[in-house]
Amino acid sequence: MSLIAEMSQKALKLGLPISVHLDITYRCNERCVHCYLDHDDHGEMTTAEIIDVLAQLADAGVFFLSISGGEVLMRRDFFDIVERARQLLFNVKVKTNGVMIREKEAARLRQLGVEQIQISVYSHRPEVHDAITKLPGSLKKTLRAIRFLKSQGLKVSIANVLMAGNFSDQAGVIALAKELGVHYTLDPTITPKMDGDRSILALQIPGSELKQVFNNAELVGNVEEFCAPPPAPDEDVMDGYPCSAGHTACYISPYGDVFPCVQFPLPSGNVRRQKFLDIWHHSTQLKEVRSIRARDLPTCSTCAHVGTCTRCPGLAYMEGSMRGPSTADCEKSFQRTGIPSANMLKRARTDSAGPLIQIQLPMNSAQDGPFPVETGSPEALVGISAHA
Amino acid sequence: MAEKYIARSKAIAARMIGGETMVMSALDSTFFTLNEVASTIWQAADGRTPLSEIVTGKVCQEFDVDRERAQRAADRFVEELSQHGILLVSDQPLIDSSLESR
Ligand code: SF4
Ligand code: SF4
């Protein structure tokens, strides 16, 4: 286990929030077709409020801080916020579209010691990227920003949201990332809008294309291993919980609302009215999220994929129940392995009185949870462990 | 032997959790965890207090360990972290080098 995973494990045991995603604005200079945000300003936290929140987060033990939006540079005080965050010694990751980053901004980010900049790129072709962002010239500006950031020696990663409209440009974006010398991540998940509107889900890539992604060795590594049928779940799997949301991580909106995760819009408190740590320790919503184990999930606990599924409790919550399945993840599990999920089988049963073909599921087994447990080693008097 | 003064670099991310300190270099992303004794030295690295004083005043007091052993361990610790630019070392006090650390 890496040292970072060890510390996450420790944070979990101590009940500490080790990472926080803070959106400082929902305003944006782009209008991406798949965006789930309402871009109007409904009363963002002031600089002073954000700086106070940062101090509270540092006191609470937060180490990893993602500063995101909206477009972070839409706030004039963006660099003041990052500067304060770095003075408080957070490991800072910034998510941006890069359109407003030129030499000066790139140099400032480097000077402040920002760990990583994540930039969205949807295609290597301007006509496709700009049609998604609805901002003419945006790809050119975004790529210019990546070059400025790279020339400063900053770590940059390209995030590509896969949709029906840009699916065929995937290889082009990977080649572009290679040429620029930056990391590439891909996300095939479209999140419903914050107001519950699910119409943007129509942009999602169809299952057959998802299957192509899972069979691409360049993306997943060992395809055979990645697409292997799930092993039978054991007690550890059934006692496991889905992800870090609410356990060691949470999300804070520009209005101070606290949620278990940016993709889990369960209102759990507001830092304008309550102290962050009071919310973290005492919110009934976060306590409920933390109480849920795989065995408590009515459908998923009976599913072959329960131990290996990427089931997002936030997407499940948006579908109606945080204990329910997330159909986007059912689709992923199915396309990855060819084995239908318990949710799919249940739906098939409800949809037809008697199935023509009956499918017998193989039994399944465990995999490491997000925080695998490790045994300790005897410590030296002054112990340091390093990991590059 | 010349006195050593140590100060935490600004080009790091750091946080103490449950007695241990996580430190990541902002220059090369090397990640360290410091145990309680190392964390004590880290916290005391204000650029003004000589290392020998940190050892006698903090490490020996808080951890019931003899001075010589503590000094040797502290020297090794300082050497390793300074190689990664995480601790700054000088034979003169380092003014304005320390940072608020939690
Ligand atoms: S699985 Fe969903 S709720 Fe959990 S951390 Fe990932 S996005 Fe957030
Ligand atoms: S595949 Fe669907 S039903 Fe099965 S565990 Fe994942 S979300 Fe639940």
Short mmCIF file of C-alpha atoms and ligand atoms in Angstrom, two decimals:
data_model
loop_
_atom_site.label_atom_id
_atom_site.label_comp_id
_atom_site.label_asym_id
_atom_site.label_seq_id
_atom_site.Cartn_x
_atom_site.Cartn_y
_atom_site.Cartn_z
CA MET A 1 0.00 0.00 0.00
CA SER A 2 1.31 3.47 -0.84
CA LEU A 3 2.05 5.90 1.97
CA ILE A 4 -0.83 8.08 0.81
CA ALA A 5 -3.22 5.12 1.03
CA GLU A 6 -1.81 4.40 4.50
CA MET A 7 -2.55 7.93 5.62
CA SER A 8 -6.05 7.71 4.14
CA GLN A 9 -6.54 4.54 6.12
CA LYS A 10 -5.39 6.30 9.24
CA ALA A 11 -7.70 9.26 8.56
CA LEU A 12 -10.55 6.80 8.16
CA LYS A 13 -9.81 5.20 11.52
CA LEU A 14 -9.59 8.59 13.17
CA GLY A 15 -12.71 9.88 11.39
CA LEU A 16 -10.81 12.75 9.77
CA PRO A 17 -11.63 14.51 6.51
CA ILE A 18 -8.35 14.17 4.63
CA SER A 19 -9.59 15.67 1.38
CA VAL A 20 -12.05 18.40 0.51
CA HIS A 21 -13.33 19.59 -2.83
CA LEU A 22 -14.15 23.29 -2.61
CA ASP A 23 -16.00 25.01 -5.43
CA ILE A 24 -15.40 28.73 -5.16
CA THR A 25 -17.86 29.74 -7.89
CA TYR A 26 -20.40 28.22 -10.26
CA ARG A 27 -19.92 31.09 -12.72
CA CYS A 28 -18.18 30.08 -15.91
CA ASN A 29 -16.97 31.55 -19.19
CA GLU A 30 -17.89 28.32 -20.98
CA ARG A 31 -21.31 26.72 -21.33
CA CYS A 32 -20.50 23.05 -21.70
CA VAL A 33 -23.41 21.04 -23.02
CA HIS A 34 -23.03 18.38 -20.31
CA CYS A 35 -22.52 20.72 -17.35
CA TYR A 36 -24.72 20.03 -14.32
CA LEU A 37 -24.34 23.50 -12.78
CA ASP A 38 -26.52 26.59 -12.64
CA HIS A 39 -24.04 29.33 -13.55
CA ASP A 40 -25.82 32.26 -11.88
CA ASP A 41 -24.30 33.66 -8.71
CA HIS A 42 -26.73 33.05 -5.87
CA GLY A 43 -24.52 34.66 -3.23
CA GLU A 44 -21.06 33.12 -3.26
CA MET A 45 -18.97 33.11 -0.09
CA THR A 46 -16.85 36.23 0.26
CA THR A 47 -13.05 36.10 0.31
CA ALA A 48 -13.12 36.44 4.10
CA GLU A 49 -15.63 33.61 4.43
CA ILE A 50 -13.57 31.30 2.22
CA ILE A 51 -10.38 32.16 4.07
CA ASP A 52 -12.11 31.37 7.36
CA VAL A 53 -13.30 28.04 5.95
CA LEU A 54 -9.75 27.23 4.83
CA ALA A 55 -8.44 27.78 8.35
CA GLN A 56 -11.17 25.50 9.70
CA LEU A 57 -10.31 22.83 7.16
CA ALA A 58 -6.62 22.97 8.10
CA ASP A 59 -7.55 22.61 11.78
CA ALA A 60 -9.78 19.67 10.90
CA GLY A 61 -6.83 17.81 9.33
CA VAL A 62 -7.60 18.31 5.63
CA PHE A 63 -4.49 17.73 3.51
CA PHE A 64 -5.75 17.40 -0.09
CA LEU A 65 -7.70 20.44 -1.27
CA SER A 66 -9.26 20.63 -4.74
CA ILE A 67 -10.21 24.16 -5.71
CA SER A 68 -12.73 24.06 -8.51
CA GLY A 69 -15.87 25.58 -10.00
CA GLY A 70 -17.44 26.78 -12.38
CA GLU A 71 -14.33 28.47 -13.68
CA VAL A 72 -12.11 29.34 -10.73
CA LEU A 73 -10.56 32.34 -12.47
CA MET A 74 -13.95 34.01 -12.73
CA ARG A 75 -13.27 35.03 -9.12
CA ARG A 76 -10.96 38.03 -8.87
CA ASP A 77 -9.72 36.77 -5.53
CA PHE A 78 -8.74 33.35 -6.92
CA PHE A 79 -5.02 33.85 -6.29
CA ASP A 80 -5.65 35.27 -2.80
CA ILE A 81 -7.57 32.08 -2.01
CA VAL A 82 -4.84 29.83 -3.41
CA GLU A 83 -2.16 31.82 -1.62
CA ARG A 84 -3.93 31.43 1.71
CA ALA A 85 -4.50 27.74 1.03
CA ARG A 86 -0.80 27.26 0.39
CA GLN A 87 0.17 29.24 3.49
CA LEU A 88 -2.00 26.79 5.39
CA LEU A 89 0.06 24.03 3.73
CA PHE A 90 -2.70 22.26 1.82
CA ASN A 91 -1.77 20.07 -1.10
CA VAL A 92 -3.67 22.10 -3.69
CA LYS A 93 -5.13 20.84 -6.94
CA VAL A 94 -6.85 23.36 -9.21
CA LYS A 95 -9.49 22.46 -11.78
CA THR A 96 -9.97 24.95 -14.58
CA ASN A 97 -10.76 25.22 -18.27
CA GLY A 98 -7.55 27.20 -18.67
CA VAL A 99 -9.07 29.83 -20.96
CA MET A 100 -7.95 32.67 -18.67
CA ILE A 101 -4.47 31.28 -17.94
CA ARG A 102 -1.58 33.00 -19.63
CA GLU A 103 2.12 33.27 -18.73
CA LYS A 104 1.52 35.45 -15.69
CA GLU A 105 -1.14 33.19 -14.18
CA ALA A 106 0.90 30.06 -14.88
CA ALA A 107 3.95 31.57 -13.19
CA ARG A 108 1.88 32.55 -10.16
CA LEU A 109 0.47 29.02 -9.82
CA ARG A 110 4.00 27.66 -9.92
CA GLN A 111 5.24 30.18 -7.40
CA LEU A 112 2.43 29.23 -5.03
CA GLY A 113 3.41 25.57 -5.18
CA VAL A 114 0.15 24.21 -6.57
CA GLU A 115 0.46 20.44 -6.86
CA GLN A 116 -1.58 19.83 -9.98
CA ILE A 117 -3.78 21.59 -12.51
CA GLN A 118 -6.60 19.65 -14.11
CA ILE A 119 -7.91 20.99 -17.39
CA SER A 120 -10.89 19.77 -19.39
CA VAL A 121 -10.23 18.95 -23.04
CA TYR A 122 -13.01 17.25 -24.99
CA SER A 123 -11.39 16.88 -28.39
CA HIS A 124 -8.21 17.64 -30.31
CA ARG A 125 -10.39 19.30 -32.96
CA PRO A 126 -11.50 22.89 -32.28
CA GLU A 127 -14.84 22.38 -34.02
CA VAL A 128 -15.72 19.53 -31.63
CA HIS A 129 -14.27 20.96 -28.41
CA ASP A 130 -15.68 24.44 -29.01
CA ALA A 131 -19.09 23.00 -29.89
CA ILE A 132 -19.14 21.30 -26.47
CA THR A 133 -17.93 24.35 -24.50
CA LYS A 134 -20.01 26.70 -26.68
CA LEU A 135 -17.11 29.15 -26.53
CA PRO A 136 -15.51 29.80 -29.92
CA GLY A 137 -11.71 29.65 -29.73
CA SER A 138 -11.74 27.84 -26.39
CA LEU A 139 -9.60 24.85 -27.43
CA LYS A 140 -6.88 27.15 -28.71
CA LYS A 141 -6.82 29.08 -25.44
CA THR A 142 -6.97 25.94 -23.32
CA LEU A 143 -4.04 24.37 -25.17
CA ARG A 144 -2.10 27.62 -24.89
CA ALA A 145 -2.69 27.49 -21.11
CA ILE A 146 -1.43 23.90 -20.90
CA ARG A 147 1.77 24.92 -22.67
CA PHE A 148 2.28 27.88 -20.31
CA LEU A 149 1.69 25.66 -17.29
CA LYS A 150 4.02 22.96 -18.58
CA SER A 151 6.74 25.48 -19.32
CA GLN A 152 6.54 26.46 -15.63
CA GLY A 153 7.17 22.82 -14.73
CA LEU A 154 3.67 22.32 -13.32
CA LYS A 155 1.97 18.96 -13.26
CA VAL A 156 -1.01 19.12 -15.63
CA SER A 157 -3.67 16.56 -16.35
CA ILE A 158 -6.25 16.56 -19.10
CA ALA A 159 -9.73 15.41 -18.11
CA ASN A 160 -11.90 14.25 -20.97
CA VAL A 161 -15.61 13.65 -20.43
CA LEU A 162 -16.72 11.12 -23.01
CA MET A 163 -20.02 11.81 -24.72
CA ALA A 164 -21.69 10.62 -27.87
CA GLY A 165 -20.50 13.82 -29.58
CA ASN A 166 -16.77 13.41 -28.89
CA PHE A 167 -16.38 9.66 -28.48
CA SER A 168 -14.59 9.18 -31.77
CA ASP A 169 -12.00 11.84 -30.84
CA GLN A 170 -10.76 9.93 -27.82
CA ALA A 171 -7.58 8.69 -29.51
CA GLY A 172 -6.89 12.22 -30.74
CA VAL A 173 -7.05 13.59 -27.19
CA ILE A 174 -4.76 10.82 -25.92
CA ALA A 175 -2.25 11.64 -28.67
CA LEU A 176 -2.54 15.33 -27.79
CA ALA A 177 -1.89 14.58 -24.10
CA LYS A 178 1.20 12.59 -25.07
CA GLU A 179 2.45 15.38 -27.30
CA LEU A 180 1.95 17.92 -24.50
CA GLY A 181 3.54 15.60 -21.94
CA VAL A 182 0.54 15.66 -19.63
CA HIS A 183 -1.48 13.02 -17.83
CA TYR A 184 -4.84 11.96 -19.31
CA THR A 185 -7.98 10.87 -17.49
CA LEU A 186 -11.27 9.94 -19.01
CA ASP A 187 -14.72 10.02 -17.50
CA PRO A 188 -17.65 8.35 -19.25
CA THR A 189 -20.15 9.54 -16.59
CA ILE A 190 -22.60 12.36 -17.14
CA THR A 191 -24.08 13.73 -13.92
CA PRO A 192 -27.71 14.91 -13.79
CA LYS A 193 -28.19 18.66 -13.29
CA MET A 194 -28.24 19.96 -9.74
CA ASP A 195 -31.94 20.77 -9.98
CA GLY A 196 -32.66 17.11 -10.72
CA ASP A 197 -33.06 17.57 -14.49
CA ARG A 198 -31.84 14.34 -16.08
CA SER A 199 -32.16 15.41 -19.71
CA ILE A 200 -28.38 15.84 -20.18
CA LEU A 201 -27.98 12.10 -19.57
CA ALA A 202 -29.01 11.74 -23.22
CA LEU A 203 -25.45 12.87 -24.06
CA GLN A 204 -24.05 9.72 -22.47
CA ILE A 205 -22.21 7.27 -24.72
CA PRO A 206 -24.13 4.10 -25.50
CA GLY A 207 -23.20 0.80 -23.83
CA SER A 208 -21.45 -0.59 -26.90
CA GLU A 209 -19.02 2.34 -26.87
CA LEU A 210 -18.45 1.92 -23.14
CA LYS A 211 -17.45 -1.64 -23.92
CA GLN A 212 -14.88 -0.37 -26.42
CA VAL A 213 -13.40 1.88 -23.71
CA PHE A 214 -13.11 -1.05 -21.29
CA ASN A 215 -11.39 -3.12 -23.94
CA ASN A 216 -8.81 -0.48 -24.75
CA ALA A 217 -5.53 -1.61 -23.18
CA GLU A 218 -4.11 1.88 -23.48
CA LEU A 219 -6.78 3.07 -21.06
CA VAL A 220 -7.32 0.14 -18.72
CA GLY A 221 -4.02 -1.72 -18.78
CA ASN A 222 -4.58 -5.47 -18.64
CA VAL A 223 -7.92 -5.92 -20.41
CA GLU A 224 -8.37 -9.54 -19.35
CA GLU A 225 -7.94 -8.62 -15.70
CA PHE A 226 -10.02 -5.46 -15.99
CA CYS A 227 -12.92 -7.24 -17.65
CA ALA A 228 -12.71 -10.43 -15.59
CA PRO A 229 -15.92 -11.74 -14.02
CA PRO A 230 -16.30 -10.56 -10.43
CA PRO A 231 -15.05 -12.96 -7.76
CA ALA A 232 -17.48 -14.08 -5.02
CA PRO A 233 -17.86 -11.46 -2.27
CA ASP A 234 -16.69 -12.33 1.24
CA GLU A 235 -17.54 -10.81 4.63
CA ASP A 236 -15.05 -7.96 4.12
CA VAL A 237 -16.82 -6.92 0.94
CA MET A 238 -20.21 -7.03 2.63
CA ASP A 239 -18.84 -4.96 5.54
CA GLY A 240 -17.26 -2.48 3.14
CA TYR A 241 -18.53 0.92 2.16
CA PRO A 242 -18.62 2.36 -1.33
CA CYS A 243 -16.19 5.27 -1.38
CA SER A 244 -14.55 8.09 0.55
CA ALA A 245 -17.61 10.40 0.38
CA GLY A 246 -18.51 11.41 3.94
CA HIS A 247 -15.87 9.06 5.39
CA THR A 248 -12.62 10.91 4.64
CA ALA A 249 -13.81 13.42 2.06
CA CYS A 250 -16.53 15.95 1.43
CA TYR A 251 -17.56 18.80 -0.83
CA ILE A 252 -18.24 22.47 -0.08
CA SER A 253 -20.20 24.61 -2.56
CA PRO A 254 -19.58 28.32 -3.30
CA TYR A 255 -22.55 29.03 -1.02
CA GLY A 256 -21.04 27.17 1.90
CA ASP A 257 -23.24 24.10 1.61
CA VAL A 258 -21.56 20.89 2.66
CA PHE A 259 -22.27 17.62 0.85
CA PRO A 260 -20.63 14.17 1.11
CA CYS A 261 -19.18 14.64 -2.41
CA VAL A 262 -19.52 16.93 -5.41
CA GLN A 263 -21.52 14.14 -7.04
CA PHE A 264 -23.65 13.42 -3.94
CA PRO A 265 -25.99 16.40 -3.43
CA LEU A 266 -27.28 15.41 0.01
CA PRO A 267 -27.39 18.70 1.98
CA SER A 268 -25.45 18.05 5.19
CA GLY A 269 -24.88 21.52 6.64
CA ASN A 270 -23.62 25.00 5.79
CA VAL A 271 -20.34 26.54 6.90
CA ARG A 272 -21.94 29.98 6.99
CA ARG A 273 -24.12 28.88 9.88
CA GLN A 274 -22.09 26.08 11.47
CA LYS A 275 -18.48 25.27 12.16
CA PHE A 276 -17.07 22.84 9.63
CA LEU A 277 -16.06 20.31 12.27
CA ASP A 278 -19.54 20.39 13.85
CA ILE A 279 -20.99 19.48 10.47
CA TRP A 280 -18.35 16.82 9.87
CA HIS A 281 -18.88 15.14 13.23
CA HIS A 282 -22.55 15.75 13.93
CA SER A 283 -24.50 16.08 10.69
CA THR A 284 -27.20 13.42 10.68
CA GLN A 285 -26.84 13.11 6.91
CA LEU A 286 -23.08 12.42 7.02
CA LYS A 287 -23.66 10.00 9.89
CA GLU A 288 -26.22 8.17 7.80
CA VAL A 289 -23.86 7.99 4.80
CA ARG A 290 -21.13 6.60 7.07
CA SER A 291 -23.43 3.98 8.54
CA ILE A 292 -24.13 2.24 5.21
CA ARG A 293 -22.33 -0.99 4.44
CA ALA A 294 -22.59 -3.11 1.29
CA ARG A 295 -24.81 -5.61 3.17
CA ASP A 296 -27.36 -2.80 3.77
CA LEU A 297 -27.95 -2.23 0.05
CA PRO A 298 -31.16 -4.04 -0.87
CA THR A 299 -30.38 -4.71 -4.52
CA CYS A 300 -26.59 -4.37 -4.70
CA SER A 301 -25.96 -6.78 -1.81
CA THR A 302 -27.49 -9.51 -3.99
CA CYS A 303 -25.50 -8.51 -7.07
CA ALA A 304 -22.60 -10.44 -8.59
CA HIS A 305 -20.72 -7.16 -8.97
CA VAL A 306 -21.03 -5.91 -5.39
CA GLY A 307 -17.31 -6.33 -4.64
CA THR A 308 -15.96 -4.80 -7.83
CA CYS A 309 -18.62 -2.32 -8.94
CA THR A 310 -17.80 1.40 -9.08
CA ARG A 311 -21.29 2.08 -7.70
CA CYS A 312 -21.55 5.76 -6.88
CA PRO A 313 -23.84 6.38 -3.89
CA GLY A 314 -24.24 9.97 -5.09
CA LEU A 315 -25.63 8.91 -8.47
CA ALA A 316 -27.80 6.35 -6.65
CA TYR A 317 -29.08 9.15 -4.38
CA MET A 318 -29.94 11.22 -7.45
CA GLU A 319 -31.84 8.24 -8.80
CA GLY A 320 -33.92 8.04 -5.64
CA SER A 321 -32.01 6.28 -2.87
CA MET A 322 -28.45 6.36 -1.58
CA ARG A 323 -28.92 2.66 -0.76
CA GLY A 324 -30.07 1.86 -4.27
CA PRO A 325 -28.15 0.89 -7.39
CA SER A 326 -26.71 3.46 -9.74
CA THR A 327 -27.81 2.49 -13.23
CA ALA A 328 -24.79 4.19 -14.84
CA ASP A 329 -22.55 1.89 -12.79
CA CYS A 330 -24.74 -1.15 -13.53
CA GLU A 331 -24.14 -0.41 -17.20
CA LYS A 332 -20.39 -0.13 -16.60
CA SER A 333 -20.25 -3.40 -14.67
CA PHE A 334 -22.26 -5.11 -17.42
CA GLN A 335 -20.25 -3.70 -20.32
CA ARG A 336 -17.00 -4.52 -18.54
CA THR A 337 -17.79 -8.15 -17.75
CA GLY A 338 -20.82 -9.13 -19.84
CA ILE A 339 -22.58 -10.19 -16.64
CA PRO A 340 -25.92 -8.46 -15.98
CA SER A 341 -26.33 -6.65 -12.66
CA ALA A 342 -28.92 -7.55 -10.02
CA ASN A 343 -30.62 -4.28 -10.88
CA MET A 344 -30.87 -5.19 -14.57
CA LEU A 345 -32.24 -8.64 -13.73
CA LYS A 346 -34.75 -7.13 -11.34
CA ARG A 347 -35.91 -4.69 -13.99
CA ALA A 348 -36.15 -7.45 -16.57
CA ARG A 349 -38.32 -9.43 -14.14
CA THR A 350 -40.59 -6.46 -13.53
CA ASP A 351 -40.78 -5.65 -17.22
CA SER A 352 -41.89 -9.13 -18.30
CA ALA A 353 -44.12 -11.56 -16.49
CA GLY A 354 -41.91 -14.56 -17.11
CA PRO A 355 -38.42 -14.45 -18.63
CA LEU A 356 -37.97 -16.45 -21.78
CA ILE A 357 -34.35 -17.10 -20.97
CA GLN A 358 -33.17 -17.51 -17.40
CA ILE A 359 -29.68 -16.40 -16.55
CA GLN A 360 -27.82 -18.15 -13.78
CA LEU A 361 -25.30 -15.87 -12.08
CA PRO A 362 -21.92 -17.14 -11.01
CA MET A 363 -21.04 -16.56 -7.35
CA ASN A 364 -18.73 -13.65 -6.64
CA SER A 365 -15.88 -12.58 -4.35
CA ALA A 366 -13.88 -9.81 -2.77
CA GLN A 367 -11.49 -7.13 -3.87
CA ASP A 368 -9.62 -4.53 -1.95
CA GLY A 369 -11.86 -1.72 -0.79
CA PRO A 370 -10.76 1.86 -1.31
CA PHE A 371 -8.89 1.70 2.00
CA PRO A 372 -7.24 -1.72 2.29
CA VAL A 373 -6.09 -2.53 5.81
CA GLU A 374 -2.38 -2.99 6.37
CA THR A 375 -0.28 -4.34 9.18
CA GLY A 376 2.18 -1.99 10.81
CA SER A 377 5.96 -2.34 11.02
CA PRO A 378 8.19 -1.54 14.01
CA GLU A 379 9.06 2.12 14.01
CA ALA A 380 12.52 3.67 14.21
CA LEU A 381 13.01 6.41 16.78
CA VAL A 382 12.70 9.08 14.13
CA GLY A 383 10.68 7.45 11.42
CA ILE A 384 10.24 8.88 7.98
CA SER A 385 8.88 7.01 5.09
CA ALA A 386 9.25 8.42 1.64
CA HIS A 387 7.34 7.82 -1.52
CA ALA A 388 8.08 9.61 -4.77
CA MET B 1 30.81 20.82 15.84
CA ALA B 2 28.94 23.80 14.37
CA GLU B 3 25.39 24.39 15.53
CA LYS B 4 22.58 23.55 13.09
CA TYR B 5 19.47 25.62 12.54
CA ILE B 6 16.56 24.08 10.70
CA ALA B 7 13.47 25.57 9.09
CA ARG B 8 10.57 24.10 7.18
CA SER B 9 10.53 24.91 3.48
CA LYS B 10 7.57 26.81 2.06
CA ALA B 11 7.45 24.56 -0.98
CA ILE B 12 5.63 21.78 0.81
CA ALA B 13 2.20 20.61 1.82
CA ALA B 14 1.95 19.29 5.36
CA ARG B 15 -0.60 18.21 7.92
CA MET B 16 -0.43 16.47 11.23
CA ILE B 17 -2.91 13.69 11.78
CA GLY B 18 -3.02 11.50 14.86
CA GLY B 19 0.52 12.41 15.97
CA GLU B 20 2.07 11.78 12.56
CA THR B 21 2.82 14.40 9.95
CA MET B 22 2.24 14.04 6.22
CA VAL B 23 4.62 16.11 4.15
CA MET B 24 4.69 16.42 0.38
CA SER B 25 7.30 18.31 -1.55
CA ALA B 26 5.70 20.79 -3.94
CA LEU B 27 8.83 20.54 -6.06
CA ASP B 28 8.98 16.83 -6.81
CA SER B 29 5.85 15.42 -5.08
CA THR B 30 7.88 13.18 -2.81
CA PHE B 31 5.58 12.16 0.02
CA PHE B 32 6.82 11.58 3.56
CA THR B 33 5.20 10.59 6.78
CA LEU B 34 6.93 11.59 9.99
CA ASN B 35 6.41 9.65 13.19
CA GLU B 36 5.79 11.40 16.51
CA VAL B 37 9.45 12.11 17.28
CA ALA B 38 10.14 13.34 13.77
CA SER B 39 6.97 15.42 13.96
CA THR B 40 8.21 17.04 17.17
CA ILE B 41 11.45 18.09 15.48
CA TRP B 42 9.46 19.24 12.44
CA GLN B 43 7.15 21.40 14.57
CA ALA B 44 10.13 22.92 16.37
CA ALA B 45 12.01 23.72 13.14
CA ASP B 46 11.51 27.47 13.40
CA GLY B 47 14.88 28.47 11.97
CA ARG B 48 15.86 30.08 15.28
CA THR B 49 16.16 27.21 17.75
CA PRO B 50 19.42 25.26 17.42
CA LEU B 51 18.89 21.58 16.60
CA SER B 52 20.75 20.56 19.76
CA GLU B 53 18.27 22.57 21.80
CA ILE B 54 15.33 20.94 20.01
CA VAL B 55 16.84 17.56 20.86
CA THR B 56 17.42 18.30 24.54
CA GLY B 57 14.44 20.57 25.12
CA LYS B 58 11.82 18.67 23.14
CA VAL B 59 12.81 15.17 22.03
CA CYS B 60 14.56 14.07 25.24
CA GLN B 61 11.88 15.66 27.43
CA GLU B 62 8.85 14.33 25.57
CA PHE B 63 10.09 10.87 24.64
CA ASP B 64 12.38 9.81 27.49
CA VAL B 65 15.37 8.99 25.29
CA ASP B 66 19.05 9.67 25.94
CA ARG B 67 20.58 12.74 24.36
CA GLU B 68 23.20 11.05 22.25
CA ARG B 69 20.82 8.64 20.59
CA ALA B 70 18.27 11.38 19.97
CA GLN B 71 20.92 13.67 18.47
CA ARG B 72 22.14 10.97 16.08
CA ALA B 73 18.59 10.21 14.94
CA ALA B 74 17.81 13.91 14.58
CA ASP B 75 20.93 14.45 12.45
CA ARG B 76 19.94 11.62 10.13
CA PHE B 77 16.39 12.95 9.87
CA VAL B 78 17.56 16.46 9.06
CA GLU B 79 19.99 15.19 6.46
CA GLU B 80 17.37 13.16 4.64
CA LEU B 81 14.69 15.86 4.59
CA SER B 82 17.18 18.53 3.60
CA GLN B 83 18.21 16.43 0.61
CA HIS B 84 14.65 16.74 -0.66
CA GLY B 85 14.57 20.47 0.06
CA ILE B 86 11.85 19.95 2.65
CA LEU B 87 13.97 21.22 5.54
CA LEU B 88 16.40 24.08 5.18
CA VAL B 89 19.60 23.74 7.18
CA SER B 90 22.16 26.37 8.07
CA ASP B 91 24.85 27.05 10.64
CA GLN B 92 23.24 30.47 11.13
CA PRO B 93 19.68 31.19 12.33
CA LEU B 94 17.27 31.20 9.38
CA ILE B 95 15.14 34.31 9.66
CA ASP B 96 11.62 34.37 8.24
CA SER B 97 11.79 30.80 7.03
CA SER B 98 9.33 29.13 9.31
CA LEU B 99 5.71 28.73 8.38
CA GLU B 100 2.61 28.20 10.35
CA SER B 101 2.24 24.45 10.55
CA ARG B 102 -0.68 22.45 11.76
S1 SF4 C 1 -18.33 7.16 -5.91
FE1 SF4 C 1 -19.64 8.97 -6.23
S2 SF4 C 1 -20.04 9.76 -4.17
FE2 SF4 C 1 -18.29 8.37 -4.03
S3 SF4 C 1 -16.49 9.69 -4.19
FE3 SF4 C 1 -16.97 8.90 -6.25
S4 SF4 C 1 -18.27 10.48 -7.16
FE4 SF4 C 1 -18.25 10.85 -4.96
S1 SF4 C 2 -23.87 -3.43 -10.87
FE1 SF4 C 2 -25.65 -2.22 -10.25
S2 SF4 C 2 -26.81 -3.57 -8.87
FE2 SF4 C 2 -24.75 -4.40 -9.06
S3 SF4 C 2 -23.58 -3.55 -7.36
FE3 SF4 C 2 -23.26 -2.20 -9.11
S4 SF4 C 2 -24.84 -0.62 -8.89
FE4 SF4 C 2 -25.45 -2.33 -7.60
#
